[in-house]
Amino acid sequence: MFTKRMLILALVFAYTGIEQAFWTGIYPTCISFTQKLGTNTNALLALNSVAAGLGQVAAGLTFGILGTRTRRIGRDAIVFMGAVLHLLTFAMIYMNIPDNAPLQKTTDCGGILSPSVAIALVCGGLLGFGDACWNTQIYSFLCDRYSDRSSEAFAIFKFYQSLLSCAVFFYSSLLKLSWHLLILLVTSLTAAVCFFLIERFASPVRVEETPDAEAPLNLKRIDYRPKISSSVPDVTVTTDEARKHKDSK
């Protein structure tokens, strides 16, 4: 399973871990520490979780209603849509949330705008929607291309995703928001390109079946008895000829 293709997919898996850690941990912290969003910013955390959940539900319903049409659209197109939504969301977060919000409570303004509750919640919903775009298509890809080794493929996927999520939480208290967004920007573009290449040019992986030593042998019975040739002429004797032969004796 540790092939060149899987190493390319590892970049895709890694991005899902990074963005998952961001929208589940770092972004809620930014909302909580941004004092200009209101006097009780902790109450906004629940609303942000609801918005992110609604975004994922909306994505699930969209792909569920489309059904087989998603195959016609293409997994790479849906992943591209998720990447574009995430990039737009990162830009909105940069404009709306102060740069030092991941580290401490702040009364500063965002990169361009004054912090807005509405924009913050919309960003939470878009993060959830984009996350669903990525994950649903990765699940579909692994089930399709690794149908004979799906358990191993999903294990590697969760390994890279969890590893990068853990790494993000380790350095999250050291970096400002702009650095987090820059990492997300680079990894999102890289993951989108890698997924496009794998989806377009990779062929399905199939397990080569080897004969089982314990399987019973399929023996064919061979009949060695001699067969009578059908070329022997059929001799028929009439009644008159039999009488003449008897009288001659």
PDB file of C-alpha atoms in Angstrom:
ATOM      1  CA  MET A   1       0.000   0.000   0.000  1.00  0.00           C
ATOM      2  CA  PHE A   2       2.972   2.361   0.403  1.00  0.00           C
ATOM      3  CA  THR A   3       3.251   3.031  -3.302  1.00  0.00           C
ATOM      4  CA  LYS A   4       3.962   6.204  -5.252  1.00  0.00           C
ATOM      5  CA  ARG A   5       0.237   6.748  -5.705  1.00  0.00           C
ATOM      6  CA  MET A   6      -0.432   6.400  -1.990  1.00  0.00           C
ATOM      7  CA  LEU A   7       2.353   8.856  -1.176  1.00  0.00           C
ATOM      8  CA  ILE A   8       0.669  11.402  -3.453  1.00  0.00           C
ATOM      9  CA  LEU A   9      -2.644  10.701  -1.757  1.00  0.00           C
ATOM     10  CA  ALA A  10      -0.927  11.274   1.588  1.00  0.00           C
ATOM     11  CA  LEU A  11      -0.785  14.990   0.728  1.00  0.00           C
ATOM     12  CA  VAL A  12      -4.556  14.949   0.230  1.00  0.00           C
ATOM     13  CA  PHE A  13      -5.090  13.084   3.499  1.00  0.00           C
ATOM     14  CA  ALA A  14      -2.766  15.502   5.287  1.00  0.00           C
ATOM     15  CA  TYR A  15      -4.781  18.529   4.191  1.00  0.00           C
ATOM     16  CA  THR A  16      -8.009  17.046   5.527  1.00  0.00           C
ATOM     17  CA  GLY A  17      -6.300  16.666   8.892  1.00  0.00           C
ATOM     18  CA  ILE A  18      -5.005  20.244   8.877  1.00  0.00           C
ATOM     19  CA  GLU A  19      -8.316  21.831   7.920  1.00  0.00           C
ATOM     20  CA  GLN A  20     -10.216  19.579  10.318  1.00  0.00           C
ATOM     21  CA  ALA A  21      -8.046  20.753  13.210  1.00  0.00           C
ATOM     22  CA  PHE A  22      -8.538  24.353  12.101  1.00  0.00           C
ATOM     23  CA  TRP A  23     -12.334  24.404  11.928  1.00  0.00           C
ATOM     24  CA  THR A  24     -12.823  22.249  15.033  1.00  0.00           C
ATOM     25  CA  GLY A  25     -10.199  23.849  17.295  1.00  0.00           C
ATOM     26  CA  ILE A  26      -8.374  26.932  16.076  1.00  0.00           C
ATOM     27  CA  TYR A  27     -11.255  28.847  14.510  1.00  0.00           C
ATOM     28  CA  PRO A  28     -13.570  28.451  17.538  1.00  0.00           C
ATOM     29  CA  THR A  29     -10.703  29.735  19.703  1.00  0.00           C
ATOM     30  CA  CYS A  30     -10.399  32.785  17.455  1.00  0.00           C
ATOM     31  CA  ILE A  31     -14.107  33.493  17.858  1.00  0.00           C
ATOM     32  CA  SER A  32     -13.883  33.124  21.622  1.00  0.00           C
ATOM     33  CA  PHE A  33     -10.886  35.487  21.914  1.00  0.00           C
ATOM     34  CA  THR A  34     -12.251  38.202  19.587  1.00  0.00           C
ATOM     35  CA  GLN A  35     -13.860  40.619  22.025  1.00  0.00           C
ATOM     36  CA  LYS A  36     -15.421  42.806  19.327  1.00  0.00           C
ATOM     37  CA  LEU A  37     -17.791  39.970  18.414  1.00  0.00           C
ATOM     38  CA  GLY A  38     -19.706  40.630  21.638  1.00  0.00           C
ATOM     39  CA  THR A  39     -19.493  40.527  25.385  1.00  0.00           C
ATOM     40  CA  ASN A  40     -20.316  36.814  25.575  1.00  0.00           C
ATOM     41  CA  THR A  41     -18.201  35.313  22.823  1.00  0.00           C
ATOM     42  CA  ASN A  42     -18.327  31.864  24.404  1.00  0.00           C
ATOM     43  CA  ALA A  43     -22.003  31.681  23.449  1.00  0.00           C
ATOM     44  CA  LEU A  44     -20.972  32.119  19.827  1.00  0.00           C
ATOM     45  CA  LEU A  45     -19.040  28.848  19.982  1.00  0.00           C
ATOM     46  CA  ALA A  46     -22.298  26.901  20.104  1.00  0.00           C
ATOM     47  CA  LEU A  47     -23.680  28.876  17.176  1.00  0.00           C
ATOM     48  CA  ASN A  48     -20.470  28.298  15.230  1.00  0.00           C
ATOM     49  CA  SER A  49     -20.736  24.547  15.862  1.00  0.00           C
ATOM     50  CA  VAL A  50     -24.334  24.624  14.649  1.00  0.00           C
ATOM     51  CA  ALA A  51     -23.300  26.549  11.527  1.00  0.00           C
ATOM     52  CA  ALA A  52     -20.511  24.071  10.758  1.00  0.00           C
ATOM     53  CA  GLY A  53     -22.888  21.167  11.303  1.00  0.00           C
ATOM     54  CA  LEU A  54     -25.484  22.719   9.022  1.00  0.00           C
ATOM     55  CA  GLY A  55     -22.814  23.155   6.364  1.00  0.00           C
ATOM     56  CA  GLN A  56     -21.954  19.463   6.516  1.00  0.00           C
ATOM     57  CA  VAL A  57     -25.627  18.483   6.488  1.00  0.00           C
ATOM     58  CA  ALA A  58     -26.231  20.701   3.459  1.00  0.00           C
ATOM     59  CA  ALA A  59     -23.329  19.072   1.628  1.00  0.00           C
ATOM     60  CA  GLY A  60     -24.562  15.595   2.535  1.00  0.00           C
ATOM     61  CA  LEU A  61     -28.083  16.365   1.325  1.00  0.00           C
ATOM     62  CA  THR A  62     -26.752  17.910  -1.874  1.00  0.00           C
ATOM     63  CA  PHE A  63     -24.647  14.891  -2.762  1.00  0.00           C
ATOM     64  CA  GLY A  64     -27.395  12.529  -1.649  1.00  0.00           C
ATOM     65  CA  ILE A  65     -30.009  14.201  -3.847  1.00  0.00           C
ATOM     66  CA  LEU A  66     -27.671  14.297  -6.816  1.00  0.00           C
ATOM     67  CA  GLY A  67     -26.931  10.600  -6.351  1.00  0.00           C
ATOM     68  CA  THR A  68     -25.397   9.118  -9.478  1.00  0.00           C
ATOM     69  CA  ARG A  69     -25.107  12.568 -11.035  1.00  0.00           C
ATOM     70  CA  THR A  70     -22.080  13.208  -8.837  1.00  0.00           C
ATOM     71  CA  ARG A  71     -20.250  10.525 -10.821  1.00  0.00           C
ATOM     72  CA  ARG A  72     -21.049  12.398 -14.026  1.00  0.00           C
ATOM     73  CA  ILE A  73     -19.844  15.639 -12.514  1.00  0.00           C
ATOM     74  CA  GLY A  74     -16.678  13.942 -11.330  1.00  0.00           C
ATOM     75  CA  ARG A  75     -15.051  13.627  -7.941  1.00  0.00           C
ATOM     76  CA  ASP A  76     -12.291  16.017  -8.926  1.00  0.00           C
ATOM     77  CA  ALA A  77     -14.842  18.726  -9.764  1.00  0.00           C
ATOM     78  CA  ILE A  78     -16.479  18.395  -6.334  1.00  0.00           C
ATOM     79  CA  VAL A  79     -13.090  18.492  -4.615  1.00  0.00           C
ATOM     80  CA  PHE A  80     -12.230  21.570  -6.680  1.00  0.00           C
ATOM     81  CA  MET A  81     -15.459  23.195  -5.484  1.00  0.00           C
ATOM     82  CA  GLY A  82     -14.587  22.363  -1.884  1.00  0.00           C
ATOM     83  CA  ALA A  83     -11.097  23.807  -2.334  1.00  0.00           C
ATOM     84  CA  VAL A  84     -12.454  27.043  -3.820  1.00  0.00           C
ATOM     85  CA  LEU A  85     -14.972  27.394  -0.974  1.00  0.00           C
ATOM     86  CA  HIS A  86     -12.215  26.890   1.567  1.00  0.00           C
ATOM     87  CA  LEU A  87      -9.953  29.439  -0.104  1.00  0.00           C
ATOM     88  CA  LEU A  88     -12.750  32.023  -0.142  1.00  0.00           C
ATOM     89  CA  THR A  89     -13.502  31.229   3.493  1.00  0.00           C
ATOM     90  CA  PHE A  90      -9.862  31.676   4.491  1.00  0.00           C
ATOM     91  CA  ALA A  91      -9.878  35.097   2.847  1.00  0.00           C
ATOM     92  CA  MET A  92     -13.066  36.075   4.717  1.00  0.00           C
ATOM     93  CA  ILE A  93     -11.609  34.867   8.012  1.00  0.00           C
ATOM     94  CA  TYR A  94      -8.457  36.904   7.423  1.00  0.00           C
ATOM     95  CA  MET A  95     -10.538  40.026   6.792  1.00  0.00           C
ATOM     96  CA  ASN A  96     -12.875  39.439   9.758  1.00  0.00           C
ATOM     97  CA  ILE A  97     -10.756  37.993  12.586  1.00  0.00           C
ATOM     98  CA  PRO A  98      -7.752  39.694  14.297  1.00  0.00           C
ATOM     99  CA  ASP A  99      -4.347  38.197  13.572  1.00  0.00           C
ATOM    100  CA  ASN A 100      -3.499  37.481  17.222  1.00  0.00           C
ATOM    101  CA  ALA A 101      -6.876  35.900  18.036  1.00  0.00           C
ATOM    102  CA  PRO A 102      -5.515  32.315  18.233  1.00  0.00           C
ATOM    103  CA  LEU A 103      -3.089  33.350  20.997  1.00  0.00           C
ATOM    104  CA  GLN A 104      -4.936  35.694  23.356  1.00  0.00           C
ATOM    105  CA  LYS A 105      -8.029  37.765  23.922  1.00  0.00           C
ATOM    106  CA  THR A 106      -7.966  40.822  21.712  1.00  0.00           C
ATOM    107  CA  THR A 107      -9.972  43.905  20.861  1.00  0.00           C
ATOM    108  CA  ASP A 108      -8.220  44.455  17.536  1.00  0.00           C
ATOM    109  CA  CYS A 109      -9.979  44.540  14.198  1.00  0.00           C
ATOM    110  CA  GLY A 110      -9.613  41.994  11.459  1.00  0.00           C
ATOM    111  CA  GLY A 111      -7.249  42.304   8.552  1.00  0.00           C
ATOM    112  CA  ILE A 112      -9.646  44.634   6.698  1.00  0.00           C
ATOM    113  CA  LEU A 113     -13.052  44.664   8.420  1.00  0.00           C
ATOM    114  CA  SER A 114     -14.326  45.111  11.925  1.00  0.00           C
ATOM    115  CA  PRO A 115     -15.235  41.660  13.332  1.00  0.00           C
ATOM    116  CA  SER A 116     -18.785  40.642  12.394  1.00  0.00           C
ATOM    117  CA  VAL A 117     -20.812  37.853  13.988  1.00  0.00           C
ATOM    118  CA  ALA A 118     -22.682  37.151  10.753  1.00  0.00           C
ATOM    119  CA  ILE A 119     -19.482  36.763   8.726  1.00  0.00           C
ATOM    120  CA  ALA A 120     -17.957  34.590  11.442  1.00  0.00           C
ATOM    121  CA  LEU A 121     -20.937  32.202  11.391  1.00  0.00           C
ATOM    122  CA  VAL A 122     -21.039  32.115   7.592  1.00  0.00           C
ATOM    123  CA  CYS A 123     -17.365  31.169   7.601  1.00  0.00           C
ATOM    124  CA  GLY A 124     -18.117  28.367  10.058  1.00  0.00           C
ATOM    125  CA  GLY A 125     -20.822  27.000   7.760  1.00  0.00           C
ATOM    126  CA  LEU A 126     -18.573  27.192   4.694  1.00  0.00           C
ATOM    127  CA  LEU A 127     -15.779  25.390   6.533  1.00  0.00           C
ATOM    128  CA  GLY A 128     -18.174  22.551   7.320  1.00  0.00           C
ATOM    129  CA  PHE A 129     -19.505  22.404   3.761  1.00  0.00           C
ATOM    130  CA  GLY A 130     -16.025  22.358   2.257  1.00  0.00           C
ATOM    131  CA  ASP A 131     -14.884  19.680   4.689  1.00  0.00           C
ATOM    132  CA  ALA A 132     -17.777  17.466   3.588  1.00  0.00           C
ATOM    133  CA  CYS A 133     -16.829  18.006  -0.071  1.00  0.00           C
ATOM    134  CA  TRP A 134     -13.332  16.745   0.581  1.00  0.00           C
ATOM    135  CA  ASN A 135     -14.165  13.799   2.821  1.00  0.00           C
ATOM    136  CA  THR A 136     -17.100  12.388   0.862  1.00  0.00           C
ATOM    137  CA  GLN A 137     -15.105  12.306  -2.361  1.00  0.00           C
ATOM    138  CA  ILE A 138     -12.072  10.769  -0.663  1.00  0.00           C
ATOM    139  CA  TYR A 139     -14.318   8.022   0.744  1.00  0.00           C
ATOM    140  CA  SER A 140     -15.786   7.456  -2.713  1.00  0.00           C
ATOM    141  CA  PHE A 141     -12.336   7.371  -4.315  1.00  0.00           C
ATOM    142  CA  LEU A 142     -10.950   4.831  -1.848  1.00  0.00           C
ATOM    143  CA  CYS A 143     -13.984   2.557  -2.171  1.00  0.00           C
ATOM    144  CA  ASP A 144     -13.747   2.699  -5.958  1.00  0.00           C
ATOM    145  CA  ARG A 145     -10.007   2.478  -6.558  1.00  0.00           C
ATOM    146  CA  TYR A 146      -9.127   0.246  -3.600  1.00  0.00           C
ATOM    147  CA  SER A 147     -12.197  -1.980  -3.481  1.00  0.00           C
ATOM    148  CA  ASP A 148     -10.101  -5.082  -2.752  1.00  0.00           C
ATOM    149  CA  ARG A 149      -8.011  -3.338  -0.084  1.00  0.00           C
ATOM    150  CA  SER A 150     -10.463  -0.824   1.319  1.00  0.00           C
ATOM    151  CA  SER A 151      -9.649  -1.510   4.982  1.00  0.00           C
ATOM    152  CA  GLU A 152      -5.928  -0.868   4.444  1.00  0.00           C
ATOM    153  CA  ALA A 153      -6.626   2.253   2.382  1.00  0.00           C
ATOM    154  CA  PHE A 154      -8.936   3.745   5.014  1.00  0.00           C
ATOM    155  CA  ALA A 155      -6.433   2.918   7.754  1.00  0.00           C
ATOM    156  CA  ILE A 156      -3.718   4.885   5.927  1.00  0.00           C
ATOM    157  CA  PHE A 157      -6.174   7.740   5.313  1.00  0.00           C
ATOM    158  CA  LYS A 158      -7.065   8.019   9.000  1.00  0.00           C
ATOM    159  CA  PHE A 159      -3.397   7.700   9.965  1.00  0.00           C
ATOM    160  CA  TYR A 160      -2.292  10.735   7.946  1.00  0.00           C
ATOM    161  CA  GLN A 161      -5.406  12.721   8.836  1.00  0.00           C
ATOM    162  CA  SER A 162      -5.020  12.126  12.570  1.00  0.00           C
ATOM    163  CA  LEU A 163      -1.250  12.676  12.468  1.00  0.00           C
ATOM    164  CA  LEU A 164      -1.578  16.111  10.875  1.00  0.00           C
ATOM    165  CA  SER A 165      -4.476  17.083  13.141  1.00  0.00           C
ATOM    166  CA  CYS A 166      -2.294  16.262  16.127  1.00  0.00           C
ATOM    167  CA  ALA A 167       0.598  18.283  14.697  1.00  0.00           C
ATOM    168  CA  VAL A 168      -1.637  21.316  14.114  1.00  0.00           C
ATOM    169  CA  PHE A 169      -2.839  21.311  17.717  1.00  0.00           C
ATOM    170  CA  PHE A 170       0.776  21.210  18.879  1.00  0.00           C
ATOM    171  CA  TYR A 171       1.819  24.346  16.977  1.00  0.00           C
ATOM    172  CA  SER A 172      -1.553  26.140  17.152  1.00  0.00           C
ATOM    173  CA  SER A 173      -0.575  28.085  20.285  1.00  0.00           C
ATOM    174  CA  LEU A 174       2.610  29.377  18.644  1.00  0.00           C
ATOM    175  CA  LEU A 175       1.388  30.861  15.359  1.00  0.00           C
ATOM    176  CA  LYS A 176      -0.776  33.836  14.535  1.00  0.00           C
ATOM    177  CA  LEU A 177      -3.866  33.499  12.381  1.00  0.00           C
ATOM    178  CA  SER A 178      -2.141  34.657   9.190  1.00  0.00           C
ATOM    179  CA  TRP A 179       0.367  31.795   9.413  1.00  0.00           C
ATOM    180  CA  HIS A 180      -2.396  29.251   9.943  1.00  0.00           C
ATOM    181  CA  LEU A 181      -4.223  30.572   6.901  1.00  0.00           C
ATOM    182  CA  LEU A 182      -1.034  30.543   4.814  1.00  0.00           C
ATOM    183  CA  ILE A 183      -0.434  26.872   5.685  1.00  0.00           C
ATOM    184  CA  LEU A 184      -4.031  26.074   4.787  1.00  0.00           C
ATOM    185  CA  LEU A 185      -3.733  27.967   1.504  1.00  0.00           C
ATOM    186  CA  VAL A 186      -0.613  26.101   0.370  1.00  0.00           C
ATOM    187  CA  THR A 187      -1.785  22.656   1.467  1.00  0.00           C
ATOM    188  CA  SER A 188      -5.250  23.154  -0.037  1.00  0.00           C
ATOM    189  CA  LEU A 189      -3.859  23.993  -3.476  1.00  0.00           C
ATOM    190  CA  THR A 190      -1.348  21.132  -3.281  1.00  0.00           C
ATOM    191  CA  ALA A 191      -4.005  18.631  -2.212  1.00  0.00           C
ATOM    192  CA  ALA A 192      -6.402  19.729  -4.965  1.00  0.00           C
ATOM    193  CA  VAL A 193      -3.728  19.265  -7.657  1.00  0.00           C
ATOM    194  CA  CYS A 194      -2.725  15.860  -6.249  1.00  0.00           C
ATOM    195  CA  PHE A 195      -6.327  14.651  -6.144  1.00  0.00           C
ATOM    196  CA  PHE A 196      -6.906  15.817  -9.714  1.00  0.00           C
ATOM    197  CA  LEU A 197      -3.847  13.926 -10.962  1.00  0.00           C
ATOM    198  CA  ILE A 198      -4.735  10.732  -9.110  1.00  0.00           C
ATOM    199  CA  GLU A 199      -8.377  10.842 -10.177  1.00  0.00           C
ATOM    200  CA  ARG A 200      -7.571  11.444 -13.832  1.00  0.00           C
ATOM    201  CA  PHE A 201      -4.611   9.179 -14.423  1.00  0.00           C
ATOM    202  CA  ALA A 202      -4.657   6.426 -11.797  1.00  0.00           C
ATOM    203  CA  SER A 203      -6.212   3.049 -12.514  1.00  0.00           C
ATOM    204  CA  PRO A 204      -8.034   0.878  -9.950  1.00  0.00           C
ATOM    205  CA  VAL A 205      -5.935  -1.370  -7.730  1.00  0.00           C
ATOM    206  CA  ARG A 206      -6.836  -5.050  -7.774  1.00  0.00           C
ATOM    207  CA  VAL A 207      -5.421  -7.837  -5.674  1.00  0.00           C
ATOM    208  CA  GLU A 208      -3.819 -10.631  -7.674  1.00  0.00           C
ATOM    209  CA  GLU A 209      -5.315 -13.903  -6.539  1.00  0.00           C
ATOM    210  CA  THR A 210      -2.868 -16.688  -5.708  1.00  0.00           C
ATOM    211  CA  PRO A 211      -3.846 -20.352  -5.553  1.00  0.00           C
ATOM    212  CA  ASP A 212      -4.643 -21.627  -2.099  1.00  0.00           C
ATOM    213  CA  ALA A 213      -2.512 -24.594  -1.059  1.00  0.00           C
ATOM    214  CA  GLU A 214      -5.318 -25.967   1.091  1.00  0.00           C
ATOM    215  CA  ALA A 215      -7.935 -25.752  -1.649  1.00  0.00           C
ATOM    216  CA  PRO A 216      -9.006 -29.138  -3.038  1.00  0.00           C
ATOM    217  CA  LEU A 217      -7.579 -30.037  -6.402  1.00  0.00           C
ATOM    218  CA  ASN A 218      -9.992 -30.177  -9.280  1.00  0.00           C
ATOM    219  CA  LEU A 219      -9.142 -33.611 -10.703  1.00  0.00           C
ATOM    220  CA  LYS A 220     -10.707 -34.900 -13.875  1.00  0.00           C
ATOM    221  CA  ARG A 221     -11.403 -38.595 -14.210  1.00  0.00           C
ATOM    222  CA  ILE A 222      -9.703 -40.174 -17.226  1.00  0.00           C
ATOM    223  CA  ASP A 223     -11.151 -43.341 -18.738  1.00  0.00           C
ATOM    224  CA  TYR A 224      -8.379 -45.613 -19.978  1.00  0.00           C
ATOM    225  CA  ARG A 225     -10.670 -48.411 -21.230  1.00  0.00           C
ATOM    226  CA  PRO A 226     -10.236 -49.141 -24.931  1.00  0.00           C
ATOM    227  CA  LYS A 227     -12.964 -47.884 -27.143  1.00  0.00           C
ATOM    228  CA  ILE A 228     -14.462 -49.941 -29.962  1.00  0.00           C
ATOM    229  CA  SER A 229     -13.861 -48.284 -33.258  1.00  0.00           C
ATOM    230  CA  SER A 230     -16.981 -47.214 -35.046  1.00  0.00           C
ATOM    231  CA  SER A 231     -15.328 -47.895 -38.419  1.00  0.00           C
ATOM    232  CA  VAL A 232     -16.034 -51.676 -38.229  1.00  0.00           C
ATOM    233  CA  PRO A 233     -18.648 -52.515 -40.884  1.00  0.00           C
ATOM    234  CA  ASP A 234     -21.995 -53.813 -39.720  1.00  0.00           C
ATOM    235  CA  VAL A 235     -22.504 -57.335 -41.193  1.00  0.00           C
ATOM    236  CA  THR A 236     -26.131 -58.448 -41.503  1.00  0.00           C
ATOM    237  CA  VAL A 237     -27.128 -62.002 -42.498  1.00  0.00           C
ATOM    238  CA  THR A 238     -30.526 -62.698 -44.063  1.00  0.00           C
ATOM    239  CA  THR A 239     -32.674 -65.772 -43.219  1.00  0.00           C
ATOM    240  CA  ASP A 240     -32.220 -67.412 -46.687  1.00  0.00           C
ATOM    241  CA  GLU A 241     -28.458 -67.162 -46.499  1.00  0.00           C
ATOM    242  CA  ALA A 242     -28.513 -68.753 -43.073  1.00  0.00           C
ATOM    243  CA  ARG A 243     -30.567 -71.731 -44.375  1.00  0.00           C
ATOM    244  CA  LYS A 244     -28.249 -72.265 -47.354  1.00  0.00           C
ATOM    245  CA  HIS A 245     -25.271 -72.200 -45.013  1.00  0.00           C
ATOM    246  CA  LYS A 246     -26.949 -74.783 -42.770  1.00  0.00           C
ATOM    247  CA  ASP A 247     -27.863 -77.102 -45.693  1.00  0.00           C
ATOM    248  CA  SER A 248     -24.338 -76.949 -47.058  1.00  0.00           C
ATOM    249  CA  LYS A 249     -23.072 -78.318 -43.765  1.00  0.00           C
TER     250      LYS A 249
END
